[in-house]
PDB file of C-alpha atoms in Angstrom:
ATOM      1  CA  MET A   1      32.800 -26.020  26.006  1.00  0.00           C
ATOM      2  CA  LYS A   2      34.577 -22.648  26.281  1.00  0.00           C
ATOM      3  CA  LYS A   3      34.346 -22.068  22.514  1.00  0.00           C
ATOM      4  CA  ALA A   4      30.665 -22.983  22.563  1.00  0.00           C
ATOM      5  CA  VAL A   5      29.944 -20.477  25.358  1.00  0.00           C
ATOM      6  CA  VAL A   6      31.849 -17.728  23.517  1.00  0.00           C
ATOM      7  CA  LYS A   7      29.922 -18.505  20.325  1.00  0.00           C
ATOM      8  CA  ILE A   8      26.596 -18.239  22.172  1.00  0.00           C
ATOM      9  CA  LEU A   9      27.630 -14.941  23.752  1.00  0.00           C
ATOM     10  CA  LYS A  10      28.683 -13.594  20.357  1.00  0.00           C
ATOM     11  CA  ASN A  11      25.378 -14.632  18.816  1.00  0.00           C
ATOM     12  CA  LEU A  12      23.518 -12.845  21.607  1.00  0.00           C
ATOM     13  CA  ASN A  13      25.808  -9.810  21.210  1.00  0.00           C
ATOM     14  CA  LEU A  14      26.616  -9.964  24.933  1.00  0.00           C
ATOM     15  CA  ILE A  15      30.423  -9.816  24.772  1.00  0.00           C
ATOM     16  CA  PRO A  16      30.619  -5.993  24.377  1.00  0.00           C
ATOM     17  CA  SER A  17      28.243  -5.600  27.323  1.00  0.00           C
ATOM     18  CA  ILE A  18      30.240  -8.003  29.501  1.00  0.00           C
ATOM     19  CA  LYS A  19      33.511  -6.251  28.626  1.00  0.00           C
ATOM     20  CA  GLU A  20      31.955  -2.904  29.547  1.00  0.00           C
ATOM     21  CA  ASP A  21      30.799  -4.264  32.918  1.00  0.00           C
ATOM     22  CA  LEU A  22      34.210  -5.788  33.654  1.00  0.00           C
ATOM     23  CA  LYS A  23      35.879  -2.402  33.072  1.00  0.00           C
ATOM     24  CA  PHE A  24      34.175  -1.096  36.202  1.00  0.00           C
ATOM     25  CA  ASN A  25      34.590  -4.177  38.410  1.00  0.00           C
ATOM     26  CA  ASP A  26      37.808  -2.923  39.980  1.00  0.00           C
ATOM     27  CA  LEU A  27      36.201   0.458  40.704  1.00  0.00           C
ATOM     28  CA  LYS A  28      33.288  -1.263  42.426  1.00  0.00           C
ATOM     29  CA  GLY A  29      35.722  -3.368  44.437  1.00  0.00           C
ATOM     30  CA  ASP A  30      37.637  -0.253  45.502  1.00  0.00           C
ATOM     31  CA  ASP A  31      34.420   1.350  46.711  1.00  0.00           C
ATOM     32  CA  VAL A  32      33.202  -1.724  48.609  1.00  0.00           C
ATOM     33  CA  TYR A  33      36.568  -1.916  50.378  1.00  0.00           C
ATOM     34  CA  SER A  34      36.475   1.815  51.136  1.00  0.00           C
ATOM     35  CA  LEU A  35      32.921   1.643  52.500  1.00  0.00           C
ATOM     36  CA  ASN A  36      34.190  -0.807  55.105  1.00  0.00           C
ATOM     37  CA  ILE A  37      36.895   1.668  56.101  1.00  0.00           C
ATOM     38  CA  LEU A  38      34.241   4.394  56.432  1.00  0.00           C
ATOM     39  CA  GLN A  39      32.101   2.415  58.892  1.00  0.00           C
ATOM     40  CA  PRO A  40      33.255   4.349  62.003  1.00  0.00           C
ATOM     41  CA  LEU A  41      31.750   7.467  60.389  1.00  0.00           C
ATOM     42  CA  LEU A  42      28.588   5.703  59.170  1.00  0.00           C
ATOM     43  CA  SER A  43      27.539   3.203  61.843  1.00  0.00           C
ATOM     44  CA  GLY A  44      25.005   4.529  64.309  1.00  0.00           C
ATOM     45  CA  LYS A  45      24.654   7.767  62.345  1.00  0.00           C
ATOM     46  CA  PRO A  46      21.694   9.117  60.319  1.00  0.00           C
ATOM     47  CA  TYR A  47      21.476   7.666  56.805  1.00  0.00           C
ATOM     48  CA  LEU A  48      23.309   9.649  54.140  1.00  0.00           C
ATOM     49  CA  PRO A  49      21.765   9.718  50.630  1.00  0.00           C
ATOM     50  CA  PHE A  50      24.626   8.507  48.438  1.00  0.00           C
ATOM     51  CA  ASN A  51      23.745   9.028  44.786  1.00  0.00           C
ATOM     52  CA  GLY A  52      25.495   9.276  41.424  1.00  0.00           C
ATOM     53  CA  GLY A  53      26.613  12.818  42.129  1.00  0.00           C
ATOM     54  CA  ALA A  54      28.336  11.948  45.402  1.00  0.00           C
ATOM     55  CA  LEU A  55      32.057  11.402  45.610  1.00  0.00           C
ATOM     56  CA  ARG A  56      32.919   7.710  45.395  1.00  0.00           C
ATOM     57  CA  PRO A  57      33.844   6.075  48.734  1.00  0.00           C
ATOM     58  CA  THR A  58      37.413   5.502  47.506  1.00  0.00           C
ATOM     59  CA  GLY A  59      37.857   9.225  46.974  1.00  0.00           C
ATOM     60  CA  ILE A  60      36.362  10.066  50.350  1.00  0.00           C
ATOM     61  CA  VAL A  61      38.729   7.682  52.133  1.00  0.00           C
ATOM     62  CA  TYR A  62      41.698   9.125  50.231  1.00  0.00           C
ATOM     63  CA  ILE A  63      40.765  12.646  51.375  1.00  0.00           C
ATOM     64  CA  LEU A  64      40.241  11.575  55.001  1.00  0.00           C
ATOM     65  CA  ASN A  65      43.597   9.774  54.960  1.00  0.00           C
ATOM     66  CA  GLU A  66      45.237  12.840  53.436  1.00  0.00           C
ATOM     67  CA  ILE A  67      43.886  15.090  56.185  1.00  0.00           C
ATOM     68  CA  LEU A  68      45.050  12.783  58.974  1.00  0.00           C
ATOM     69  CA  ILE A  69      48.295  11.364  57.630  1.00  0.00           C
ATOM     70  CA  ASN A  70      49.695  14.535  56.069  1.00  0.00           C
ATOM     71  CA  LYS A  71      48.205  16.776  58.776  1.00  0.00           C
ATOM     72  CA  ARG A  72      46.195  19.133  56.601  1.00  0.00           C
ATOM     73  CA  SER A  73      44.974  22.119  58.591  1.00  0.00           C
ATOM     74  CA  SER A  74      42.889  24.140  56.123  1.00  0.00           C
ATOM     75  CA  VAL A  75      40.502  22.638  53.572  1.00  0.00           C
ATOM     76  CA  LEU A  76      38.607  24.360  50.761  1.00  0.00           C
ATOM     77  CA  GLU A  77      35.969  22.290  48.970  1.00  0.00           C
ATOM     78  CA  PHE A  78      34.134  23.208  45.775  1.00  0.00           C
ATOM     79  CA  GLY A  79      30.836  21.310  45.648  1.00  0.00           C
ATOM     80  CA  SER A  80      29.256  20.427  48.998  1.00  0.00           C
ATOM     81  CA  GLY A  81      27.669  17.055  49.685  1.00  0.00           C
ATOM     82  CA  ILE A  82      28.013  13.758  51.492  1.00  0.00           C
ATOM     83  CA  THR A  83      31.784  14.219  51.604  1.00  0.00           C
ATOM     84  CA  THR A  84      31.253  17.450  53.540  1.00  0.00           C
ATOM     85  CA  ILE A  85      29.299  15.663  56.248  1.00  0.00           C
ATOM     86  CA  LEU A  86      31.799  12.796  56.513  1.00  0.00           C
ATOM     87  CA  ILE A  87      34.788  15.146  56.751  1.00  0.00           C
ATOM     88  CA  ALA A  88      32.978  17.153  59.423  1.00  0.00           C
ATOM     89  CA  ARG A  89      32.185  13.935  61.318  1.00  0.00           C
ATOM     90  CA  MET A  90      35.858  12.922  61.223  1.00  0.00           C
ATOM     91  CA  ILE A  91      37.036  16.360  62.358  1.00  0.00           C
ATOM     92  CA  LYS A  92      34.718  16.145  65.360  1.00  0.00           C
ATOM     93  CA  LYS A  93      35.360  12.458  66.128  1.00  0.00           C
ATOM     94  CA  ASN A  94      39.149  12.884  65.970  1.00  0.00           C
ATOM     95  CA  LYS A  95      39.095  16.280  67.733  1.00  0.00           C
ATOM     96  CA  LEU A  96      40.988  18.006  64.933  1.00  0.00           C
ATOM     97  CA  ASN A  97      41.673  21.724  64.749  1.00  0.00           C
ATOM     98  CA  ILE A  98      40.967  22.407  61.069  1.00  0.00           C
ATOM     99  CA  VAL A  99      39.666  25.348  59.062  1.00  0.00           C
ATOM    100  CA  TYR A 100      37.134  23.828  56.664  1.00  0.00           C
ATOM    101  CA  LYS A 101      35.180  25.827  54.062  1.00  0.00           C
ATOM    102  CA  SER A 102      32.799  24.261  51.554  1.00  0.00           C
ATOM    103  CA  VAL A 103      31.405  26.205  48.565  1.00  0.00           C
ATOM    104  CA  GLU A 104      27.992  25.367  47.094  1.00  0.00           C
ATOM    105  CA  HIS A 105      26.017  27.076  44.294  1.00  0.00           C
ATOM    106  CA  ASN A 106      22.628  25.424  44.891  1.00  0.00           C
ATOM    107  CA  LEU A 107      20.943  27.287  47.753  1.00  0.00           C
ATOM    108  CA  GLU A 108      18.307  24.609  48.378  1.00  0.00           C
ATOM    109  CA  TRP A 109      20.985  21.894  48.639  1.00  0.00           C
ATOM    110  CA  LYS A 110      23.164  24.123  50.789  1.00  0.00           C
ATOM    111  CA  ASN A 111      20.251  24.647  53.196  1.00  0.00           C
ATOM    112  CA  TYR A 112      19.557  20.901  53.258  1.00  0.00           C
ATOM    113  CA  LEU A 113      23.171  20.189  54.207  1.00  0.00           C
ATOM    114  CA  HIS A 114      23.122  22.974  56.792  1.00  0.00           C
ATOM    115  CA  ASN A 115      20.151  21.321  58.506  1.00  0.00           C
ATOM    116  CA  LYS A 116      21.851  17.911  58.438  1.00  0.00           C
ATOM    117  CA  LEU A 117      25.039  19.353  59.916  1.00  0.00           C
ATOM    118  CA  GLN A 118      23.033  21.204  62.550  1.00  0.00           C
ATOM    119  CA  GLU A 119      21.162  18.034  63.546  1.00  0.00           C
ATOM    120  CA  GLU A 120      24.501  16.309  64.177  1.00  0.00           C
ATOM    121  CA  GLY A 121      26.126  19.264  65.923  1.00  0.00           C
ATOM    122  CA  LEU A 122      28.692  19.689  63.164  1.00  0.00           C
ATOM    123  CA  LEU A 123      28.332  23.369  62.278  1.00  0.00           C
ATOM    124  CA  ASP A 124      31.482  24.185  64.265  1.00  0.00           C
ATOM    125  CA  GLN A 125      33.474  21.819  62.030  1.00  0.00           C
ATOM    126  CA  VAL A 126      32.639  23.293  58.609  1.00  0.00           C
ATOM    127  CA  GLU A 127      31.392  26.569  57.141  1.00  0.00           C
ATOM    128  CA  LEU A 128      29.061  26.222  54.167  1.00  0.00           C
ATOM    129  CA  ILE A 129      29.451  29.108  51.727  1.00  0.00           C
ATOM    130  CA  TYR A 130      26.721  29.867  49.218  1.00  0.00           C
ATOM    131  CA  ALA A 131      28.090  31.307  45.964  1.00  0.00           C
ATOM    132  CA  ASP A 132      25.886  31.736  42.902  1.00  0.00           C
ATOM    133  CA  LEU A 133      27.207  30.880  39.441  1.00  0.00           C
ATOM    134  CA  LYS A 134      28.170  33.842  37.252  1.00  0.00           C
ATOM    135  CA  LYS A 135      29.951  34.396  33.946  1.00  0.00           C
ATOM    136  CA  VAL A 136      33.691  34.422  34.448  1.00  0.00           C
ATOM    137  CA  ALA A 137      34.087  37.303  31.964  1.00  0.00           C
ATOM    138  CA  LYS A 138      31.840  39.289  29.640  1.00  0.00           C
ATOM    139  CA  ASP A 139      33.394  37.687  26.569  1.00  0.00           C
ATOM    140  CA  ASN A 140      33.383  34.198  28.063  1.00  0.00           C
ATOM    141  CA  GLU A 141      30.378  31.866  28.303  1.00  0.00           C
ATOM    142  CA  THR A 142      31.904  29.870  31.163  1.00  0.00           C
ATOM    143  CA  ILE A 143      30.034  30.241  34.452  1.00  0.00           C
ATOM    144  CA  TRP A 144      31.672  29.606  37.814  1.00  0.00           C
ATOM    145  CA  TYR A 145      31.188  30.603  41.439  1.00  0.00           C
ATOM    146  CA  ASP A 146      30.875  34.331  42.135  1.00  0.00           C
ATOM    147  CA  CYS A 147      34.578  35.211  42.452  1.00  0.00           C
ATOM    148  CA  ASP A 148      33.993  38.594  44.085  1.00  0.00           C
ATOM    149  CA  HIS A 149      31.911  36.996  46.829  1.00  0.00           C
ATOM    150  CA  LEU A 150      34.427  34.177  47.358  1.00  0.00           C
ATOM    151  CA  ASN A 151      37.337  36.613  47.516  1.00  0.00           C
ATOM    152  CA  ASN A 152      35.507  38.513  50.253  1.00  0.00           C
ATOM    153  CA  VAL A 153      34.597  35.516  52.423  1.00  0.00           C
ATOM    154  CA  LEU A 154      37.964  33.797  51.923  1.00  0.00           C
ATOM    155  CA  GLU A 155      40.137  36.880  52.308  1.00  0.00           C
ATOM    156  CA  ASN A 156      43.479  36.231  54.044  1.00  0.00           C
ATOM    157  CA  ILE A 157      42.811  32.487  54.343  1.00  0.00           C
ATOM    158  CA  PHE A 158      45.299  30.055  52.808  1.00  0.00           C
ATOM    159  CA  PHE A 159      44.619  26.385  52.220  1.00  0.00           C
ATOM    160  CA  ASP A 160      46.701  23.214  52.090  1.00  0.00           C
ATOM    161  CA  LEU A 161      43.972  20.923  50.721  1.00  0.00           C
ATOM    162  CA  ILE A 162      41.653  21.785  47.832  1.00  0.00           C
ATOM    163  CA  ILE A 163      38.797  19.489  46.767  1.00  0.00           C
ATOM    164  CA  VAL A 164      37.408  20.169  43.271  1.00  0.00           C
ATOM    165  CA  ASP A 165      34.008  18.495  42.921  1.00  0.00           C
ATOM    166  CA  GLY A 166      31.936  21.418  41.635  1.00  0.00           C
ATOM    167  CA  PRO A 167      30.271  23.191  40.014  1.00  0.00           C
ATOM    168  CA  PRO A 168      28.370  20.686  37.809  1.00  0.00           C
ATOM    169  CA  ALA A 169      30.265  19.815  34.627  1.00  0.00           C
ATOM    170  CA  ASN A 170      28.573  16.585  33.581  1.00  0.00           C
ATOM    171  CA  TYR A 171      27.120  17.668  30.214  1.00  0.00           C
ATOM    172  CA  PRO A 172      29.018  18.560  27.004  1.00  0.00           C
ATOM    173  CA  GLU A 173      27.865  22.181  27.052  1.00  0.00           C
ATOM    174  CA  ILE A 174      29.223  22.720  30.594  1.00  0.00           C
ATOM    175  CA  ARG A 175      32.194  20.347  30.502  1.00  0.00           C
ATOM    176  CA  TYR A 176      34.682  23.179  31.133  1.00  0.00           C
ATOM    177  CA  ALA A 177      32.746  24.693  34.050  1.00  0.00           C
ATOM    178  CA  ARG A 178      35.481  23.809  36.570  1.00  0.00           C
ATOM    179  CA  LEU A 179      38.430  25.340  34.694  1.00  0.00           C
ATOM    180  CA  PRO A 180      38.320  28.724  36.518  1.00  0.00           C
ATOM    181  CA  VAL A 181      39.429  27.027  39.754  1.00  0.00           C
ATOM    182  CA  VAL A 182      42.970  26.903  38.339  1.00  0.00           C
ATOM    183  CA  ASP A 183      43.338  30.691  38.426  1.00  0.00           C
ATOM    184  CA  PHE A 184      41.198  31.314  41.494  1.00  0.00           C
ATOM    185  CA  ILE A 185      43.114  29.207  44.014  1.00  0.00           C
ATOM    186  CA  LYS A 186      46.616  30.018  42.761  1.00  0.00           C
ATOM    187  CA  TYR A 187      47.203  32.699  45.390  1.00  0.00           C
ATOM    188  CA  LYS A 188      45.156  31.043  48.127  1.00  0.00           C
ATOM    189  CA  LEU A 189      47.473  28.068  48.660  1.00  0.00           C
ATOM    190  CA  LYS A 190      50.045  27.373  51.328  1.00  0.00           C
ATOM    191  CA  SER A 191      53.477  26.323  50.079  1.00  0.00           C
ATOM    192  CA  ASN A 192      52.733  22.709  50.967  1.00  0.00           C
ATOM    193  CA  TYR A 193      49.412  21.775  49.400  1.00  0.00           C
ATOM    194  CA  CYS A 194      47.381  18.986  47.840  1.00  0.00           C
ATOM    195  CA  ILE A 195      44.697  19.388  45.169  1.00  0.00           C
ATOM    196  CA  PHE A 196      42.114  16.626  44.781  1.00  0.00           C
ATOM    197  CA  ILE A 197      40.140  16.506  41.502  1.00  0.00           C
ATOM    198  CA  ASP A 198      37.054  14.340  41.087  1.00  0.00           C
ATOM    199  CA  ASP A 199      35.771  13.051  37.708  1.00  0.00           C
ATOM    200  CA  ALA A 200      39.312  13.172  36.341  1.00  0.00           C
ATOM    201  CA  HIS A 201      38.411  10.759  33.521  1.00  0.00           C
ATOM    202  CA  ARG A 202      36.209  13.375  31.800  1.00  0.00           C
ATOM    203  CA  ASP A 203      37.414  15.676  29.015  1.00  0.00           C
ATOM    204  CA  GLY A 204      36.814  18.907  30.941  1.00  0.00           C
ATOM    205  CA  GLU A 205      38.703  17.708  33.998  1.00  0.00           C
ATOM    206  CA  LYS A 206      41.546  16.413  31.811  1.00  0.00           C
ATOM    207  CA  GLU A 207      41.850  19.911  30.367  1.00  0.00           C
ATOM    208  CA  MET A 208      41.860  21.365  33.875  1.00  0.00           C
ATOM    209  CA  ILE A 209      44.624  18.993  34.954  1.00  0.00           C
ATOM    210  CA  SER A 210      46.642  20.055  31.909  1.00  0.00           C
ATOM    211  CA  PHE A 211      46.293  23.708  32.963  1.00  0.00           C
ATOM    212  CA  PHE A 212      47.403  22.873  36.504  1.00  0.00           C
ATOM    213  CA  LYS A 213      50.511  21.144  35.143  1.00  0.00           C
ATOM    214  CA  LYS A 214      51.368  24.129  32.947  1.00  0.00           C
ATOM    215  CA  SER A 215      50.901  26.879  35.535  1.00  0.00           C
ATOM    216  CA  TYR A 216      51.793  25.246  38.873  1.00  0.00           C
ATOM    217  CA  GLU A 217      55.041  23.897  40.281  1.00  0.00           C
ATOM    218  CA  ILE A 218      54.077  20.298  40.925  1.00  0.00           C
ATOM    219  CA  THR A 219      56.338  17.782  42.617  1.00  0.00           C
ATOM    220  CA  GLU A 220      54.055  14.788  42.289  1.00  0.00           C
ATOM    221  CA  SER A 221      50.701  13.902  40.743  1.00  0.00           C
ATOM    222  CA  HIS A 222      48.844  10.683  40.037  1.00  0.00           C
ATOM    223  CA  THR A 223      45.504   9.079  39.211  1.00  0.00           C
ATOM    224  CA  VAL A 224      43.620   7.177  41.917  1.00  0.00           C
ATOM    225  CA  SER A 225      41.090   4.471  41.013  1.00  0.00           C
ATOM    226  CA  LYS A 226      40.664   5.901  37.486  1.00  0.00           C
ATOM    227  CA  THR A 227      38.334   8.780  38.361  1.00  0.00           C
ATOM    228  CA  PHE A 228      40.365  10.868  40.837  1.00  0.00           C
ATOM    229  CA  TYR A 229      43.499  12.922  40.283  1.00  0.00           C
ATOM    230  CA  VAL A 230      45.776  14.216  43.027  1.00  0.00           C
ATOM    231  CA  ILE A 231      48.376  16.977  42.785  1.00  0.00           C
ATOM    232  CA  TYR A 232      51.104  17.644  45.366  1.00  0.00           C
ATOM    233  CA  SER A 233      53.409  20.620  45.727  1.00  0.00           C
ATOM    234  CA  LYS A 234      55.766  18.498  47.842  1.00  0.00           C
ATOM    235  CA  SER A 235      56.341  14.763  48.079  1.00  0.00           C
ATOM    236  CA  LEU A 236      54.652  13.431  51.187  1.00  0.00           C
ATOM    237  CA  PHE A 237      53.396  10.113  52.500  1.00  0.00           C
ATOM    238  CA  ASN A 238      50.980   8.584  49.987  1.00  0.00           C
ATOM    239  CA  PRO A 239      47.624   8.081  51.754  1.00  0.00           C
ATOM    240  CA  ILE A 240      46.017   6.059  48.950  1.00  0.00           C
ATOM    241  CA  PRO A 241      43.614   3.560  50.566  1.00  0.00           C
ATOM    242  CA  ILE A 242      44.378   0.679  48.204  1.00  0.00           C
ATOM    243  CA  TYR A 243      47.376  -0.400  46.120  1.00  0.00           C
ATOM    244  CA  TYR A 244      47.512  -2.635  43.054  1.00  0.00           C
ATOM    245  CA  GLN A 245      50.479  -4.802  42.160  1.00  0.00           C
TER     246      GLN A 245
END
């Protein structure tokens, strides 16, 4: 019977498709599990529009755990979105004293998030920073957030948690758009820090991780649920929401 089923699947050319689907089953399971953990920040609240550009629930839970368990006090996020709202909700719900800055290049989206945060009384928990995208250098085609503006608004602030989820880098021609973060944050970090990188399975982010490893003193780093990468300057309690044997 088993051989007959396999033969039918081969004839229908379904085996490659099934294998491709199975590759992502564990990721889907991670996210379903993590969504359950997130319920205290979702139940009874306005609906949040999760889409393909949003951070996966597993990554969000990891970040929330990191903030609470390892007592992060200053967070800098590149790429504002649903994660921004959920972190702000947790800061308020848990009565945390945290400096939280979130950088966004799309003014319309930034204004949308501002209104959502205002509706929930969360503007005291996070500052949204609009920064347009500009060429990093005259002889370089890479565009990143306006560094001069960011240096002004972030002057004399040091961070112990960095979230890299922007700017967009989801097409081949912009796949290296996030690389400038490596140089920008180098002198804005506390001695004990954590860097969280989304979309770590993509070529551009892999290159960025390689640059971090070459130019930073890293005590520990690892991949989480295949698409996130986490870097630590010091070994601390691992807040990963799910373990595999």
